[in-house]
Coordinates of C-alpha atoms in Angstrom, one line a residue:
M1 CA 74.2 279.1 225.9
S2 CA 75.2 278.5 229.5
R3 CA 76.1 274.9 228.6
R4 CA 78.3 276.1 225.8
L5 CA 80.1 278.5 228.2
S6 CA 80.6 275.8 230.7
L7 CA 82.1 273.5 228.0
R8 CA 84.4 276.3 226.9
K9 CA 85.5 276.8 230.5
R10 CA 86.2 273.1 231.0
T11 CA 88.1 273.0 227.7
A12 CA 90.2 276.0 228.8
V13 CA 91.0 274.4 232.1
L14 CA 92.0 271.1 230.5
L15 CA 94.2 273.0 228.0
T16 CA 95.9 274.9 230.9
L17 CA 96.5 271.6 232.7
V18 CA 97.9 269.9 229.6
L19 CA 100.2 272.8 228.9
A20 CA 101.4 272.8 232.6
L21 CA 102.1 269.1 232.4
V22 CA 104.0 269.5 229.2
G23 CA 106.0 272.3 230.6
A24 CA 106.8 270.4 233.8
T25 CA 107.9 267.4 231.7
A26 CA 110.1 269.5 229.5
A27 CA 111.7 271.1 232.6
A28 CA 112.3 267.7 234.1
A29 CA 113.8 266.5 230.8
R30 CA 116.3 269.4 230.7
P31 CA 119.9 268.1 231.4
R32 CA 120.7 268.2 235.1
H33 CA 124.1 269.8 235.9
E34 CA 125.8 266.8 237.5
L35 CA 128.4 267.1 240.3
K36 CA 132.0 267.2 239.1
F37 CA 135.4 268.1 240.5
D38 CA 138.6 269.4 239.0
V39 CA 141.6 268.2 241.0
S40 CA 145.0 269.8 240.5
F41 CA 148.3 270.4 242.3
P42 CA 150.6 273.5 242.2
A43 CA 154.3 273.4 241.5
A44 CA 154.9 274.2 245.1
T45 CA 153.5 270.8 246.0
R46 CA 155.2 268.9 243.2
A47 CA 157.3 270.3 240.4
T48 CA 157.1 267.3 238.1
P49 CA 154.2 265.5 236.3
A50 CA 152.6 262.7 238.2
D51 CA 151.0 259.4 237.3
G52 CA 148.6 257.9 239.7
R53 CA 145.0 257.9 241.0
A54 CA 143.1 261.1 241.9
F55 CA 140.4 260.9 244.6
V56 CA 137.6 263.1 246.0
I57 CA 136.4 262.1 249.5
V58 CA 133.3 263.6 251.1
S59 CA 132.1 263.4 254.7
T60 CA 129.4 265.0 256.8
T61 CA 131.7 265.5 259.8
A62 CA 134.9 267.5 260.3
S63 CA 135.9 265.2 263.3
S64 CA 138.9 264.2 261.2
E65 CA 140.2 264.6 257.7
P66 CA 138.0 262.8 255.1
R67 CA 140.9 260.6 254.0
E68 CA 141.0 259.2 257.6
Q69 CA 137.3 258.3 257.5
I70 CA 137.4 255.8 254.6
N71 CA 136.1 252.4 255.6
I72 CA 134.1 249.4 254.3
V73 CA 131.1 250.1 256.4
N74 CA 129.9 253.5 257.5
G75 CA 132.9 255.2 255.9
A76 CA 133.1 258.4 253.9
P77 CA 132.1 258.1 250.3
Y78 CA 135.0 258.5 247.8
W79 CA 135.6 258.3 244.1
G80 CA 138.8 257.8 242.1
R81 CA 140.2 257.8 238.6
D82 CA 143.5 256.9 237.1
V83 CA 145.6 259.7 235.5
E84 CA 148.8 259.8 233.6
G85 CA 151.3 262.7 233.3
L86 CA 149.3 265.2 235.3
R87 CA 151.3 268.4 235.2
P88 CA 151.4 271.1 237.9
G89 CA 148.6 273.6 237.4
R90 CA 146.6 271.2 235.2
S91 CA 143.4 269.5 236.3
V92 CA 142.0 265.9 236.3
H93 CA 138.3 265.8 235.9
L94 CA 136.2 263.5 238.2
D95 CA 132.6 263.2 237.2
S96 CA 129.9 260.5 236.7
G97 CA 131.6 259.0 233.6
A98 CA 132.9 255.5 233.4
A99 CA 136.5 256.6 234.3
T100 CA 135.5 257.6 237.8
Y101 CA 134.6 254.9 240.2
G102 CA 133.7 255.1 243.9
Y103 CA 132.5 253.4 247.0
P104 CA 130.0 253.0 248.5
L105 CA 128.4 255.2 245.9
A106 CA 129.7 254.0 242.5
T107 CA 129.1 257.3 240.7
L108 CA 129.3 260.9 241.8
N109 CA 125.7 261.7 240.7
Q110 CA 124.5 259.3 243.5
L111 CA 125.6 261.8 246.2
P112 CA 122.5 263.6 247.5
P113 CA 122.4 267.3 247.8
G114 CA 123.8 268.6 251.2
R115 CA 126.7 270.1 253.0
Y116 CA 129.9 268.1 252.9
Y117 CA 133.4 268.2 254.2
V118 CA 135.5 267.5 251.1
Q119 CA 139.1 266.6 250.4
A120 CA 141.1 265.6 247.3
F121 CA 143.8 263.0 247.4
F122 CA 146.4 261.7 244.9
T123 CA 148.2 258.4 245.0
V124 CA 151.4 258.7 243.1
Y125 CA 152.4 255.7 241.0
D126 CA 156.0 254.8 240.2
T127 CA 156.9 253.1 236.9
F128 CA 158.7 249.8 237.2
H129 CA 160.4 248.2 234.2
R130 CA 160.7 244.8 235.7
G131 CA 163.2 242.1 234.9
D132 CA 160.6 239.8 233.4
G133 CA 160.0 242.4 230.7
S134 CA 156.7 243.8 232.0
T135 CA 156.1 247.5 232.8
V136 CA 153.7 248.3 235.6
Q137 CA 152.8 251.4 237.6
L138 CA 152.3 251.0 241.4
H139 CA 152.9 253.1 244.5
M140 CA 156.3 252.5 246.2
P141 CA 155.9 252.6 250.0
C142 CA 158.4 254.6 252.0
G143 CA 158.5 253.3 255.6
D144 CA 154.7 253.5 255.9
G145 CA 153.8 249.9 255.2
Q146 CA 151.8 250.7 252.0
D147 CA 149.3 252.8 254.1
N148 CA 147.9 254.5 251.0
F149 CA 146.3 257.6 252.5
N150 CA 149.3 258.3 254.7
S151 CA 152.1 257.2 252.4
P152 CA 155.0 259.6 251.3
Q153 CA 154.9 261.1 247.9
N154 CA 151.1 261.1 247.9
M155 CA 149.3 264.5 247.9
Y156 CA 146.2 265.8 249.6
S157 CA 144.2 269.0 249.8
T158 CA 143.2 271.0 252.8
P159 CA 139.6 269.9 253.7
Q160 CA 136.8 272.4 253.1
W161 CA 133.1 272.6 253.5
I162 CA 131.0 272.7 250.3
T163 CA 127.3 272.7 249.5
V164 CA 126.1 270.3 246.9
T165 CA 122.8 271.6 245.4
G166 CA 122.2 268.8 242.8
D167 CA 122.5 271.3 240.0
E168 CA 126.1 272.4 239.8
D169 CA 126.8 274.3 236.6
K170 CA 130.6 274.1 236.8
P171 CA 133.2 271.8 238.4
L172 CA 134.2 272.3 242.0
K173 CA 137.9 273.0 242.1
L174 CA 140.2 271.3 244.7
S175 CA 143.9 271.9 245.0
L176 CA 146.4 269.3 246.4
D177 CA 148.4 271.7 248.6
H178 CA 150.1 269.1 250.8
V179 CA 152.5 266.3 250.1
I180 CA 153.2 263.5 252.6
T181 CA 156.8 263.1 253.7
P182 CA 158.7 260.2 255.4
S183 CA 158.1 259.9 259.1
D184 CA 161.7 258.9 259.8
P185 CA 164.8 261.0 259.0
I186 CA 166.6 259.4 256.0
P187 CA 170.3 259.0 256.6
A188 CA 172.8 260.5 254.0
G189 CA 172.9 258.1 251.1
G190 CA 170.1 256.1 252.5
T191 CA 166.5 255.2 251.5
C192 CA 163.1 255.5 253.1
Q193 CA 162.2 252.0 252.1
Q194 CA 161.4 249.8 255.1
G195 CA 161.8 252.9 257.3
N196 CA 164.7 254.0 259.4
P197 CA 163.7 253.1 263.0
T198 CA 166.0 254.0 266.0
D199 CA 168.0 251.3 267.8
S200 CA 167.9 250.8 271.5
Q201 CA 169.7 248.5 274.0
H202 CA 167.6 245.4 273.2
V203 CA 166.1 246.4 269.8
Q204 CA 168.3 246.6 266.8
H205 CA 167.5 247.0 263.1
I206 CA 169.0 245.8 259.9
K207 CA 168.3 246.8 256.3
I208 CA 170.0 245.3 253.2
L209 CA 169.8 245.8 249.5
S210 CA 168.3 242.6 247.9
P211 CA 170.0 241.6 244.7
A212 CA 167.1 239.2 243.8
L213 CA 164.4 241.8 244.3
T214 CA 166.4 244.6 242.6
K215 CA 166.7 242.4 239.5
F216 CA 163.0 241.6 239.6
W217 CA 161.7 245.1 240.1
G218 CA 164.3 246.9 238.0
T219 CA 165.1 249.3 240.7
P220 CA 166.9 249.0 244.1
I221 CA 164.7 247.1 246.6
Y222 CA 165.5 246.7 250.3
V223 CA 164.4 244.4 253.0
G224 CA 164.9 244.8 256.7
A225 CA 164.2 243.3 260.1
N226 CA 163.5 244.3 263.7
V227 CA 165.7 242.3 266.0
L228 CA 164.8 241.9 269.7
L229 CA 167.8 240.7 271.7
P230 CA 167.5 238.7 274.9
Q231 CA 168.3 240.0 278.3
G232 CA 172.0 239.6 279.0
Y233 CA 173.0 239.5 275.3
D234 CA 175.6 242.2 275.9
D235 CA 176.9 240.8 279.1
P236 CA 180.6 239.8 278.6
K237 CA 180.0 236.5 280.4
N238 CA 177.5 235.6 277.6
A239 CA 179.9 236.5 274.8
N240 CA 180.1 233.0 273.5
V241 CA 176.4 232.1 273.9
R242 CA 174.4 231.7 270.8
Y243 CA 170.6 231.9 270.8
P244 CA 167.7 230.2 269.0
V245 CA 165.6 232.5 266.8
E246 CA 161.9 233.1 266.6
Y247 CA 161.0 234.5 263.2
H248 CA 157.8 236.2 264.0
F249 CA 155.9 237.2 260.8
A250 CA 153.5 240.1 260.9
H251 CA 152.3 243.2 259.1
F252 CA 154.9 245.9 258.5
T253 CA 155.9 247.7 261.7
E254 CA 158.9 249.6 263.0
N255 CA 157.9 248.7 266.6
A256 CA 159.8 246.1 268.6
P257 CA 158.7 242.5 268.3
H258 CA 155.8 241.6 270.6
G259 CA 155.5 245.2 271.8
F260 CA 158.6 245.1 273.8
K261 CA 159.5 248.3 275.8
E262 CA 162.9 249.1 277.2
N263 CA 161.4 250.4 280.4
G264 CA 159.6 247.1 281.1
G265 CA 156.3 248.9 280.9
N266 CA 154.2 245.9 280.0
A267 CA 153.9 242.3 280.9
F268 CA 155.8 240.9 278.0
S269 CA 158.7 243.3 278.5
Q270 CA 158.9 242.3 282.2
F271 CA 159.0 238.7 281.1
W272 CA 161.7 239.3 278.5
L273 CA 163.9 241.2 281.0
N274 CA 163.6 238.5 283.6
P275 CA 166.9 236.6 284.0
S276 CA 165.1 233.3 284.4
S277 CA 163.0 233.5 281.2
P278 CA 164.0 231.6 278.1
K279 CA 166.5 233.5 276.0
F280 CA 165.7 233.9 272.3
I281 CA 166.4 236.3 269.5
S282 CA 163.1 237.4 268.1
I283 CA 163.1 238.8 264.6
E284 CA 160.3 240.4 262.5
V285 CA 161.0 241.0 258.8
R286 CA 160.2 244.3 257.3
E287 CA 159.1 243.8 253.6
E288 CA 156.7 246.5 252.5
N289 CA 156.4 246.4 248.8
P290 CA 154.6 248.0 245.8
F291 CA 151.5 245.8 246.5
Y292 CA 151.1 245.5 250.3
D293 CA 152.8 245.9 253.6
S294 CA 153.9 242.3 253.5
S295 CA 155.3 240.0 250.8
Y296 CA 153.9 236.8 252.2
E297 CA 157.5 235.5 252.4
V298 CA 157.3 233.5 249.2
D299 CA 158.5 233.9 245.6
S300 CA 155.6 234.9 243.3
P301 CA 155.2 236.1 239.7
N302 CA 153.7 239.5 240.7
V303 CA 155.3 240.5 244.0
G304 CA 158.7 239.0 243.3
P305 CA 161.2 236.6 245.0
Y306 CA 160.7 237.6 248.6
G307 CA 161.1 234.1 249.8
T308 CA 164.5 234.0 248.2
A309 CA 165.4 237.4 249.5
T310 CA 164.5 236.4 253.1
T311 CA 166.1 232.9 253.2
Q312 CA 169.1 233.4 251.0
E313 CA 170.0 237.1 251.6
L314 CA 168.4 238.5 254.8
I315 CA 168.8 235.4 257.1
P316 CA 172.5 235.0 256.3
A317 CA 173.0 238.7 257.0
L318 CA 171.3 238.3 260.4
D319 CA 173.3 235.3 261.2
A320 CA 176.5 237.2 260.4
Q321 CA 175.6 240.2 262.6
F322 CA 174.0 238.5 265.6
R323 CA 174.8 235.5 267.7
T324 CA 172.1 233.3 266.4
I325 CA 172.3 229.5 266.3
A326 CA 172.4 229.3 262.5
A327 CA 170.7 225.9 262.1
P328 CA 167.1 224.9 261.2
W329 CA 166.5 223.1 264.5
A330 CA 167.0 226.4 266.3
R331 CA 164.7 228.5 264.1
V332 CA 160.9 228.5 264.7
T333 CA 158.4 230.6 262.8
S334 CA 155.3 232.2 264.3
G335 CA 152.6 234.8 263.5
G336 CA 148.9 235.3 263.2
S337 CA 146.7 236.1 260.3
T338 CA 148.9 237.2 257.4
G339 CA 151.8 236.3 259.7
G340 CA 150.2 232.9 260.3
W341 CA 150.1 232.1 256.6
E342 CA 153.7 233.3 256.3
A343 CA 154.8 231.2 259.3
L344 CA 153.4 228.0 257.8
A345 CA 154.4 228.8 254.2
S346 CA 157.9 229.6 255.2
L347 CA 158.3 226.2 256.7
V348 CA 156.5 224.3 253.9
F349 CA 158.5 226.0 251.2
N350 CA 161.8 226.0 253.1
P351 CA 161.9 222.9 255.4
G352 CA 165.7 223.0 255.3
V353 CA 165.8 226.6 256.7
Y354 CA 163.3 226.4 259.6
G355 CA 162.6 223.7 262.1
G356 CA 159.0 224.2 263.1
T357 CA 156.0 226.6 263.0
F358 CA 153.4 227.9 265.5
A359 CA 151.0 229.5 263.1
G360 CA 147.8 231.2 264.3
Y361 CA 144.5 232.1 262.5
P362 CA 146.3 232.1 259.1
D363 CA 145.0 233.5 255.9
P364 CA 143.5 230.8 253.7
V365 CA 145.7 227.6 253.7
D366 CA 143.3 225.7 251.4
F367 CA 141.7 227.5 248.5
H368 CA 138.6 225.3 248.7
R369 CA 137.9 227.7 251.5
H370 CA 139.4 231.0 250.4
Q371 CA 137.7 232.6 253.4
I372 CA 134.3 231.3 252.4
V373 CA 134.8 230.8 248.6
D374 CA 135.8 227.6 246.8
I375 CA 137.8 229.2 244.0
Y376 CA 138.1 225.8 242.2
D377 CA 134.4 224.9 242.1
D378 CA 132.2 227.9 242.9
A379 CA 130.8 230.0 240.0
N380 CA 130.8 233.3 241.9
A381 CA 132.8 234.7 244.8
Y382 CA 130.1 237.2 245.9
N383 CA 127.0 235.1 245.7
T384 CA 125.9 231.5 246.2
L385 CA 124.0 230.7 243.0
R386 CA 121.2 228.1 242.8
Q387 CA 118.9 227.1 240.0
F388 CA 115.7 228.7 241.2
D389 CA 116.5 230.8 244.3
Y390 CA 117.7 234.3 244.3
P391 CA 121.5 234.6 244.7
T392 CA 122.6 234.6 248.4
Q393 CA 125.3 237.1 249.2
R394 CA 128.4 235.6 250.7
P395 CA 129.4 237.1 254.1
D396 CA 133.0 238.4 254.5
D397 CA 133.2 239.5 258.1
R398 CA 131.1 238.2 261.1
N399 CA 131.0 238.4 264.8
T400 CA 131.0 235.5 267.2
A401 CA 127.2 235.7 267.4
G402 CA 127.1 234.9 263.7
D403 CA 125.9 238.3 262.5
S404 CA 127.4 239.5 259.2
I405 CA 129.3 242.8 259.3
Y406 CA 129.8 243.1 255.6
D407 CA 129.8 240.9 252.5
M408 CA 132.3 239.8 249.9
A409 CA 131.2 242.3 247.3
Q410 CA 131.5 245.2 249.7
E411 CA 135.2 244.7 250.6
N412 CA 136.2 243.9 247.0
L413 CA 134.4 246.9 245.6
W414 CA 135.9 249.1 248.4
E415 CA 139.3 247.9 247.2
L416 CA 138.5 248.4 243.6
A417 CA 137.6 252.1 244.2
I418 CA 141.0 252.6 245.9
G419 CA 142.9 251.1 243.1
D420 CA 142.4 248.8 240.1
H421 CA 145.0 246.2 238.9
D422 CA 145.2 245.1 242.6
R423 CA 146.8 248.5 243.6
S424 CA 144.5 249.0 246.6
G425 CA 146.9 247.7 249.3
G426 CA 144.0 245.5 250.5
A427 CA 143.8 241.9 251.5
W428 CA 142.0 240.5 248.4
A429 CA 144.5 242.4 246.1
I430 CA 147.6 241.0 247.8
W431 CA 146.2 237.5 247.7
E432 CA 145.6 237.8 244.0
A433 CA 149.1 239.2 243.5
V434 CA 150.8 236.5 245.7
Y435 CA 148.8 233.4 244.9
G436 CA 148.0 233.9 241.3
P437 CA 149.8 234.3 237.9
Q438 CA 150.7 237.5 236.1
G439 CA 148.2 238.7 233.5
K440 CA 149.0 239.7 230.0
D441 CA 149.2 243.4 231.0
G442 CA 151.8 242.7 233.6
Y443 CA 149.5 243.1 236.5
P444 CA 148.0 240.2 238.5
A445 CA 145.5 238.1 236.6
L446 CA 142.0 238.5 238.1
V447 CA 140.7 235.3 239.7
W448 CA 137.2 236.8 239.6
D449 CA 135.6 239.8 238.0
K450 CA 135.8 242.6 240.5
R451 CA 132.4 244.1 239.6
T452 CA 130.4 240.8 239.4
G453 CA 132.3 238.2 241.3
A454 CA 132.3 235.7 238.4
I455 CA 135.2 233.3 239.0
D456 CA 137.7 232.6 236.2
H457 CA 138.6 229.0 236.8
T458 CA 141.5 229.1 234.4
V459 CA 143.2 231.6 236.7
A460 CA 142.0 229.7 239.8
A461 CA 143.8 226.6 238.7
Q462 CA 147.0 228.5 238.5
W463 CA 146.7 229.3 242.3
K464 CA 147.4 225.7 243.2
P465 CA 151.2 226.1 243.8
K466 CA 150.4 228.5 246.7
D467 CA 147.6 226.3 248.1
L468 CA 149.5 225.0 251.1
D469 CA 147.2 222.1 251.8
A470 CA 147.3 221.0 248.2
K471 CA 151.1 221.3 248.2
L472 CA 151.5 219.3 251.4
A473 CA 149.1 216.6 250.0
A474 CA 150.9 216.4 246.6
E475 CA 154.4 216.4 248.0
W476 CA 154.0 214.6 251.3
S477 CA 156.3 211.7 250.3
T478 CA 159.1 214.3 250.1
L479 CA 157.9 216.9 252.6
G480 CA 156.5 214.5 255.2
P481 CA 159.9 213.2 256.6
Q482 CA 161.1 216.8 256.9
L483 CA 157.9 218.2 258.5
R484 CA 156.8 215.4 260.8
G485 CA 156.0 217.0 264.2
E486 CA 156.8 220.5 263.0
I487 CA 153.3 222.0 262.2
H488 CA 151.4 223.5 265.1
M489 CA 148.3 225.6 264.3
Y490 CA 145.7 227.4 266.4
V491 CA 142.5 229.4 265.5
G492 CA 139.2 230.5 266.9
D493 CA 136.4 228.3 265.6
M494 CA 134.3 231.5 265.0
D495 CA 137.1 233.3 263.2
T496 CA 135.9 236.7 262.0
Y497 CA 136.9 235.9 258.4
F498 CA 136.0 232.2 258.4
L499 CA 139.7 231.3 258.3
N500 CA 139.1 228.3 260.6
D501 CA 137.3 226.5 257.8
A502 CA 140.6 226.1 255.8
V503 CA 142.5 225.2 258.9
E504 CA 140.0 222.4 259.5
L505 CA 140.5 221.1 256.0
L506 CA 144.3 221.1 256.5
Q507 CA 143.9 219.2 259.8
K508 CA 141.7 216.6 258.1
N509 CA 144.2 216.0 255.4
L510 CA 147.3 216.0 257.6
D511 CA 145.5 213.6 260.1
A512 CA 145.1 211.2 257.2
Q513 CA 148.8 211.1 256.4
T514 CA 150.5 207.9 257.6
S515 CA 153.7 207.6 255.6
P516 CA 154.9 209.2 257.7
P517 CA 152.2 210.6 260.1
A518 CA 152.2 214.4 260.3
D519 CA 152.1 214.5 264.1
A520 CA 150.7 218.1 263.7
T521 CA 148.8 219.8 266.4
F522 CA 145.6 221.9 266.0
T523 CA 144.2 224.0 268.8
Y524 CA 140.7 225.6 268.5
G525 CA 139.3 228.3 270.7
R526 CA 135.6 227.7 271.3
E527 CA 133.5 230.7 269.9
K528 CA 136.7 232.8 269.6
P529 CA 137.2 235.4 266.8
H530 CA 140.1 236.4 264.7
G531 CA 143.2 237.1 266.7
W532 CA 142.6 234.3 269.3
S533 CA 145.6 232.5 270.8
P534 CA 145.8 229.8 273.5
Y535 CA 148.7 231.6 275.1
T536 CA 150.2 235.1 275.7
D537 CA 153.3 236.0 273.8
A538 CA 155.4 235.4 276.9
Q539 CA 153.9 232.0 277.5
W540 CA 154.6 231.0 273.9
F541 CA 158.3 231.4 274.5
G542 CA 158.1 228.6 277.1
V543 CA 156.6 226.4 274.4
Y544 CA 159.3 227.4 271.9
A545 CA 162.1 226.7 274.4
A546 CA 160.7 223.2 275.1
Y547 CA 160.3 222.6 271.4
V548 CA 163.7 223.8 270.3
A549 CA 165.4 221.9 273.2
S550 CA 163.7 218.7 272.0
K551 CA 165.0 219.3 268.5
A552 CA 168.6 220.1 269.5
P553 CA 171.2 217.5 268.5
A554 CA 172.3 215.2 271.2
G555 CA 174.9 216.7 273.6
T556 CA 173.9 220.3 272.8
D557 CA 174.4 222.6 275.7
V558 CA 171.0 224.5 276.0
S559 CA 171.7 226.0 279.5
G560 CA 172.6 229.4 278.1
W561 CA 169.1 230.0 276.7
R562 CA 166.7 227.3 278.0
G563 CA 165.5 229.2 281.0
S564 CA 163.5 227.8 283.9
K565 CA 161.8 224.4 282.9
T566 CA 159.4 224.2 285.8
A567 CA 156.5 225.8 284.1
T568 CA 156.5 223.9 280.8
A569 CA 155.4 220.4 279.9
N570 CA 157.6 217.8 278.4
T571 CA 156.0 217.6 275.0
V572 CA 154.5 220.1 272.6
R573 CA 151.4 217.9 272.2
A574 CA 150.8 218.1 275.9
M575 CA 151.1 221.9 275.9
L576 CA 148.7 222.3 272.9
P577 CA 145.5 220.4 273.6
A578 CA 143.0 219.8 270.8
S579 CA 140.7 222.6 271.9
M580 CA 140.5 225.3 274.5
D581 CA 138.0 227.8 275.9
G582 CA 140.6 230.1 277.4
G583 CA 143.3 232.1 275.7
V584 CA 143.8 235.7 274.7
I585 CA 142.7 237.9 271.8
D586 CA 145.5 239.6 269.9
Q587 CA 144.6 243.2 269.2
T588 CA 146.4 243.6 265.9
D589 CA 147.1 247.1 264.5
V590 CA 144.7 248.1 261.7
K591 CA 146.0 250.6 259.1
L592 CA 143.2 250.5 256.4
G593 CA 140.2 248.3 256.6
P594 CA 140.3 244.9 258.4
S595 CA 143.5 243.4 259.5
R596 CA 144.3 239.9 258.5

């Protein structure tokens, strides 16, 4: 009897456990209420419907607005989705569906429960009916240099704290109650394009309507320039003096070239205002555009004819307004990173406009080393693939000790979450837009799959016209006689983005040219990162003065601008040795993500 009771008890206990497990499993199988947001804007923020991309950004700190905390590493997570015709008072739904994509967490349901400082944002897209027949939607910058999260027209919400439980039963509502406005006053009948900076004694600004770009984009497009005039320019005794020009290419800025200050408050300004210094006009072009803060100064199928706009429209306007020496021998190009590529490309594509380049740490000049990717022969941009090994992730950013900061996939996915169709305003997006062909949808054709990194070699082959090394090699019989002795490059041999690799390929190929010889110079900074230069900005003008004087036609009077010659060598090659351990690091402004 007792044994039967014991068996019954054990059976009852087992049954209870089974029922409990079944109940727990059923509870676990119940649909979880996933995190979702409804983002809207009131008519007081914007009275008309908006096309664009809606974002939700979350942070664990209120030290700044969440939109200011987005970054590739250790940044605030964010998610975005495209939307068309969102009306005031209506909502766009961000959830864990395929339409919403984020970084570093791809989907909203990956955000763990917790307390978060949350902000909504909306990038407004303009519709362009372009001259080539394509219709695209991109954000038009407004004197901000395509700084997405600080760009006029775009909307954002007041940040607020929320608690995510992991089982939200209804969407969290966020209202876009602010709209960003232009930082500069817009003159009557004017435009916010390229900004409206204030002139001073030595710093003047010019902005013109570009017929070529207006035709391409199907709407009025402007280009501008910041013009730094030499000391004594306005002195009546110099009224007949004309000056050589440094075209210094860089990211969009309204600041004076080289950080000049009227009060002489830094070393460069003191040099510039010194009567014995070389006298140049220094010009930086302002060409923010629907893809980026810079056009790369070439004609391209996606960004448009910015090379034409600069050389055939802007430069003639500058020559007409200022006392420039309007001749190629008196124009040098310079710049670093993006500006370094532009400086070299401007010379290579326009040898009859410019007379030489001094280009530093340029963006990739040979696409066999597009940073660290060979777009022609590699199978994947994100990973090195081998037959039996696991894929090895390709680094994107490194320090001079060799440590990787982040990899190729991270930066590309970071950009993708900000905007598809190369609408992120990021480096990889603008390279695709400038270097490559237009896709069937009117947007840039993807050279690799943004999610996987798989390279499309059909598209890659169409990048060759913008491969500067390939162009020089293919056209040296024509370009060589025009460019001999005019190419001068410098870069740190531990460039942060591996840009020295492509420069070294360029040197190898130019060194091999004999008909005629290139007579190019290459200077490397030992164990120096991105931004390294062998000289300060002030010292470079001594180099430019010696170079331009050597190019001047026989009998030219250079006394009005040459300056003191005691501190400069006789030849550019003597001034630019093959390698250096000294030099300076240029602290370039960063607007969003890494600066190139």
